[in-house]
PDB file of C-alpha atoms and ligand atoms in Angstrom:
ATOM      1  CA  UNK U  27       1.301 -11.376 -84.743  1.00  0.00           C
ATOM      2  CA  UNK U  28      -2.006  -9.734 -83.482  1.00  0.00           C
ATOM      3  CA  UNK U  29      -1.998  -6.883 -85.634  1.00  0.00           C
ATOM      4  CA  UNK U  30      -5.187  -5.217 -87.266  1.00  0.00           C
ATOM      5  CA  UNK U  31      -3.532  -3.931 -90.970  1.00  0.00           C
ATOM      6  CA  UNK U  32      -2.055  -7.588 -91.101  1.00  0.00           C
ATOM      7  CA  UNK U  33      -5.522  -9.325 -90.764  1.00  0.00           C
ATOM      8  CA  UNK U  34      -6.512  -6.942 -93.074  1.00  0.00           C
ATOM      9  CA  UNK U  35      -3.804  -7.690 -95.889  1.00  0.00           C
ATOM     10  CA  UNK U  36      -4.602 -11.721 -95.131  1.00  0.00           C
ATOM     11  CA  UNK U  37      -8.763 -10.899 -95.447  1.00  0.00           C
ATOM     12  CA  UNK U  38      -9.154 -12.253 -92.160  1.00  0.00           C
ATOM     13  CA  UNK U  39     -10.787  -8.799 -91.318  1.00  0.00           C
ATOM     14  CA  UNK U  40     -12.698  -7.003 -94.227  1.00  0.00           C
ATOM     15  CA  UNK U  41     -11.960  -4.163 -95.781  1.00  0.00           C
ATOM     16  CA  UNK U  42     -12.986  -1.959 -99.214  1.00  0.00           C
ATOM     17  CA  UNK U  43      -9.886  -3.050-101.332  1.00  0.00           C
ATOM     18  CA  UNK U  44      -8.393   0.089-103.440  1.00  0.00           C
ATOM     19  CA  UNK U  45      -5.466  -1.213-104.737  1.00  0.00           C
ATOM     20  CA  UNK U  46      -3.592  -4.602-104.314  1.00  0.00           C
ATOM     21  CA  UNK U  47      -0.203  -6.001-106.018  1.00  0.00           C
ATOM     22  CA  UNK U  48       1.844  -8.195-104.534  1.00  0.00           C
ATOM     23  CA  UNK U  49       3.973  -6.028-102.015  1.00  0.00           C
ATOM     24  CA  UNK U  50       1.442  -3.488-101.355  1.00  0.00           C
ATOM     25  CA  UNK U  51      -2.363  -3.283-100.163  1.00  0.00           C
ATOM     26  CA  UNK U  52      -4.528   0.093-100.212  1.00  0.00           C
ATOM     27  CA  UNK U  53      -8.248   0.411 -98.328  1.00  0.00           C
ATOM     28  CA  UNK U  54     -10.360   3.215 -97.399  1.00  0.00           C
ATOM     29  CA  UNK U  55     -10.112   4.250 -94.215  1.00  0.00           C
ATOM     30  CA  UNK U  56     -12.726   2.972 -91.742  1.00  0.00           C
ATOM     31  CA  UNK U  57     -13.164   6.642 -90.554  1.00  0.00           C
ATOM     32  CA  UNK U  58     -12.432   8.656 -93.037  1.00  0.00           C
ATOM     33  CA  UNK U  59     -11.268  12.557 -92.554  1.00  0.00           C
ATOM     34  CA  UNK U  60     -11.678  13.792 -96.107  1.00  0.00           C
ATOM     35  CA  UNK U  61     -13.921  12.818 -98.505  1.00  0.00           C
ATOM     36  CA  UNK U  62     -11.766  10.317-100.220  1.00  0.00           C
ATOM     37  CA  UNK U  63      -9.342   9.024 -97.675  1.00  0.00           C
ATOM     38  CA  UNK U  64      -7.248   5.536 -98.237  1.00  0.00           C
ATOM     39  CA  UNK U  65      -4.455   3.966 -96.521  1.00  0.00           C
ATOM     40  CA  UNK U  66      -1.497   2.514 -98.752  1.00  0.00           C
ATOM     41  CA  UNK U  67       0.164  -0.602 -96.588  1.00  0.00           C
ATOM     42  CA  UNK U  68       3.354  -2.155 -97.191  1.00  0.00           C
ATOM     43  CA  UNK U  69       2.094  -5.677 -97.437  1.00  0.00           C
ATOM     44  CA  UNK U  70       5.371  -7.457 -94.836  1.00  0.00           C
ATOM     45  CA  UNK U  71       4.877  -5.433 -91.309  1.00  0.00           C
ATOM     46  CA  UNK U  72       6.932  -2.677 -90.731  1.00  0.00           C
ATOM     47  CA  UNK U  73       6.035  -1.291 -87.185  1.00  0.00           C
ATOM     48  CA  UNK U  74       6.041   2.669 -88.364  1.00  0.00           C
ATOM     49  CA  UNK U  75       8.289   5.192 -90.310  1.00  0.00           C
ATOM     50  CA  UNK U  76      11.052   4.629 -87.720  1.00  0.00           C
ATOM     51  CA  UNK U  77      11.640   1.235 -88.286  1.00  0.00           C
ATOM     52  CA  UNK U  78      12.175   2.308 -92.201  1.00  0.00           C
ATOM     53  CA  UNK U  79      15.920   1.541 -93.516  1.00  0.00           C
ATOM     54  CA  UNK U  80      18.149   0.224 -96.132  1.00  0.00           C
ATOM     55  CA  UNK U  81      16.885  -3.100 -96.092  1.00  0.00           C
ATOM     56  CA  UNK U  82      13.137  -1.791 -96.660  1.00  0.00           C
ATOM     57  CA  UNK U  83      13.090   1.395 -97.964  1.00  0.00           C
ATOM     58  CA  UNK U  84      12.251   0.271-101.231  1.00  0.00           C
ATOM     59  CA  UNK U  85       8.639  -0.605-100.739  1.00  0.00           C
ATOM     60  CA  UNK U  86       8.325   3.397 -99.554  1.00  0.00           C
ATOM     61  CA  UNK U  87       9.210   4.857-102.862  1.00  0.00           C
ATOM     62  CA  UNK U  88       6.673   1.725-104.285  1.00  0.00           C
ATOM     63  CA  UNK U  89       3.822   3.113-102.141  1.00  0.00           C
ATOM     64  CA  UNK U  90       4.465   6.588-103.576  1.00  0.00           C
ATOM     65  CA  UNK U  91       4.157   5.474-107.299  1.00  0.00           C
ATOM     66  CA  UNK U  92       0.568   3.507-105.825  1.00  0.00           C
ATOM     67  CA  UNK U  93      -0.558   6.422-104.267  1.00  0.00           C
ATOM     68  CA  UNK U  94      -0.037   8.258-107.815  1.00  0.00           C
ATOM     69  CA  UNK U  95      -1.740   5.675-109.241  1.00  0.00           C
ATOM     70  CA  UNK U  96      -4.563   5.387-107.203  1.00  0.00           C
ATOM     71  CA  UNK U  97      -4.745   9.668-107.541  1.00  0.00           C
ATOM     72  CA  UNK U  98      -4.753   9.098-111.527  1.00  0.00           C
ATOM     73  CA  UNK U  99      -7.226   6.184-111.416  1.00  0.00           C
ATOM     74  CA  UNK U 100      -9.786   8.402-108.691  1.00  0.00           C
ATOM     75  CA  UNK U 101      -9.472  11.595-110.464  1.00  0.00           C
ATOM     76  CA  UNK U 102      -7.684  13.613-107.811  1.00  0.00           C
ATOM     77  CA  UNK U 103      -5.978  16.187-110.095  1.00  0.00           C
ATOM     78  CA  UNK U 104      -7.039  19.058-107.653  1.00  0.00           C
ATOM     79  CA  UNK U 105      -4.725  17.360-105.729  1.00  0.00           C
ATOM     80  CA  UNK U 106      -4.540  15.227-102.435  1.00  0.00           C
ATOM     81  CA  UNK U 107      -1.881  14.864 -99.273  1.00  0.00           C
ATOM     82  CA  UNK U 108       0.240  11.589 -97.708  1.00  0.00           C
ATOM     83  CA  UNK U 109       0.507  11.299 -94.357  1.00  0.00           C
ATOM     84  CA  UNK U 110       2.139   8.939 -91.994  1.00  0.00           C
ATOM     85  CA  UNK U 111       1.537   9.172 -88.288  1.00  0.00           C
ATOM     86  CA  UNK U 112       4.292   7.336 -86.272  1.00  0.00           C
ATOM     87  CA  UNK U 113       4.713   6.877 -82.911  1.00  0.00           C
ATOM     88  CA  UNK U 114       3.411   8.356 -79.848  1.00  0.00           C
ATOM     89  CA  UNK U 115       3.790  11.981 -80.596  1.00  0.00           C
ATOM     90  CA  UNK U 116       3.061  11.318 -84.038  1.00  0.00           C
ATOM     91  CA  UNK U 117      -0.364  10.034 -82.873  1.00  0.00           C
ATOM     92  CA  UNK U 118       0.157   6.715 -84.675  1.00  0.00           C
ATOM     93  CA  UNK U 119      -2.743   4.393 -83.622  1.00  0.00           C
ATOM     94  CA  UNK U 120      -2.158   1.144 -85.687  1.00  0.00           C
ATOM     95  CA  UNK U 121       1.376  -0.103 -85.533  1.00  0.00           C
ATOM     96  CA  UNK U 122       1.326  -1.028 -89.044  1.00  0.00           C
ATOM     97  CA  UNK U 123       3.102   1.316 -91.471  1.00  0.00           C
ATOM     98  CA  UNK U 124       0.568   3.211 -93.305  1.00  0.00           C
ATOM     99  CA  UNK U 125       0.292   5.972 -95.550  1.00  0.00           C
ATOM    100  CA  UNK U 126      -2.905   8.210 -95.979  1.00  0.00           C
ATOM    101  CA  UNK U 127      -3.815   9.394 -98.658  1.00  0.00           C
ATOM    102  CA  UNK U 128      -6.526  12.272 -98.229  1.00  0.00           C
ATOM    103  CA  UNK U 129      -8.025  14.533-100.844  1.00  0.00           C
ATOM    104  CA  UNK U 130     -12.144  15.544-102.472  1.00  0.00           C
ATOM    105  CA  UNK U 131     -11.910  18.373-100.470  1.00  0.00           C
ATOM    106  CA  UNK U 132      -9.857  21.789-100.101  1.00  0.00           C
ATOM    107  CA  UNK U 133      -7.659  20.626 -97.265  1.00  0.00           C
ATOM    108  CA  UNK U 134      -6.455  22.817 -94.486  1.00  0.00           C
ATOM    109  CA  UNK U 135      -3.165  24.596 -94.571  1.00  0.00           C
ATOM    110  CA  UNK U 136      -2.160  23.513 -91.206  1.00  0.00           C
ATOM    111  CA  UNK U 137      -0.232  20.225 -90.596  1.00  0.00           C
ATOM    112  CA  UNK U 138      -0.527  20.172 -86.989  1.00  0.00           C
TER     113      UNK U 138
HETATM  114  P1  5GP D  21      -3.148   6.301 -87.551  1.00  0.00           P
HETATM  115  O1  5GP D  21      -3.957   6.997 -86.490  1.00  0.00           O
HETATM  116  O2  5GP D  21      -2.396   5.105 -86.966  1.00  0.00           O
HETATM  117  O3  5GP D  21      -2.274   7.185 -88.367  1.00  0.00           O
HETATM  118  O4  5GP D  21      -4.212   5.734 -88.592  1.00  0.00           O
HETATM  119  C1  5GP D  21      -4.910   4.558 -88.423  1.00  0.00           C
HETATM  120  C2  5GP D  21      -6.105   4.641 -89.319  1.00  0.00           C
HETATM  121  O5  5GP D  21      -6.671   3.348 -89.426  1.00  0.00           O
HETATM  122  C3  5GP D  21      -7.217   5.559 -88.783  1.00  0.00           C
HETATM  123  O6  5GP D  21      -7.472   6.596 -89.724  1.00  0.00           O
HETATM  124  C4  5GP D  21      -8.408   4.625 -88.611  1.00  0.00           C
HETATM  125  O7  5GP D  21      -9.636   5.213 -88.961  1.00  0.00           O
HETATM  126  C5  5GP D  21      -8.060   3.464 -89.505  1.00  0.00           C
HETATM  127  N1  5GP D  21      -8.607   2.190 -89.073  1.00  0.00           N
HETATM  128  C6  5GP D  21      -8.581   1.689 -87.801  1.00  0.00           C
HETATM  129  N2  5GP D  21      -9.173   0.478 -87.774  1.00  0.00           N
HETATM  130  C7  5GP D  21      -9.574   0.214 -89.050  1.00  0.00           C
HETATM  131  C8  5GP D  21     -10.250  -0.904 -89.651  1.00  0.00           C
HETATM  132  O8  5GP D  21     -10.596  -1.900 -89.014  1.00  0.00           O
HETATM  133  N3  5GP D  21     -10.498  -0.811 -90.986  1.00  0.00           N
HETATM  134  C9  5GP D  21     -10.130   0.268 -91.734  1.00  0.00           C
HETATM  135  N4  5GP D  21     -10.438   0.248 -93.028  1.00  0.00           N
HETATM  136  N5  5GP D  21      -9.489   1.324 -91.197  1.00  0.00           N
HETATM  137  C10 5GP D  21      -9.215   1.294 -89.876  1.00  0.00           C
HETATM  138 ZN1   ZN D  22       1.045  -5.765 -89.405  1.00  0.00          ZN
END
C-alpha cells in the first residue's frame, strides 16, 4: 500500500522517532504547529477515525495511555491537546490514523 505513515512505521521514509512499542509509533510532525507537536500512529493502517470499531478500538485507548506517556516523559504538565483530523471536512491529509499531540505553548481556545 502506497501510504506515507506506513513507510514511516517500516523506516523506509525517515522520521524523528518519539515513541515506539510494538503496536504503536509516535514522530514529530514534519511541520509542526506548536512548539512540541508529535503524531501517535497505530502501527496496522487504519484509514481515519471512521474506520475505528470493535475489532480495533483497542489500539485507540493504547495511543491515549502513549500520548500520556510521552506528556510525562516531555514535561508537558501545563498541559497539551489530541487531535485527529479525518476525512474531507475534517481536513485529514494523510490517510493514516493519527493523533496529534500539540502543546509548549498557550494554545488557542478555538477548535475550529
Ligand atoms: P493531517 O492533516 O492529516 O491531520 O496531519 C498530517 C500531518 O502529517 C501534518 O501535520 C503534516 O505536517 C505531517 N506530515 C506530512 N508528511 C510528513 C512526513 O513526511 N513526515 C512527518 N514527520 N510528518 C509529516
Ligand atoms: Zn498506512
Amino acid at each position: 500500500m502506497d501510504c506515507l505513515f506506513c513507510k514511516i512505521v517500516n523506516g523506509e521514509i525517515p522520521s524523528q522517532k518519539v515513541y515506539e512499542d510494538k503496536d504503536i509509533f509516535a514522530f514529530k510532525d514534519i511541520n509542526p504547529q506548536a512548539p512540541f507537536h508529535v503524531l501517535i500512529i497505530p502501527k496496522e493502517h487504519i484509514n481515519s477515525a471512521a474506520d475505528i470499531d470493535d475489532n480495533n478500538s483497542k489500539i485507540v485507548a493504547k495511543i491515549f495511555e502513549v500520548a500520556s506517556k510521552i506528556a510525562k516523559e516531555n514535561n508537558l504538565e501545563n498541559g497539551f491537546r489530541i487531535v485527529t483530523n479525518s476525512g474531507e471536512y475534517g481536513c485529514q491529509s494523510v490517510h493514516h490514523l493519527h493523533f496529534h499531540l500539540l502543546s509548549g505553548k498557550q494554545l488557542s481556545e478555538k477548535m475550529c
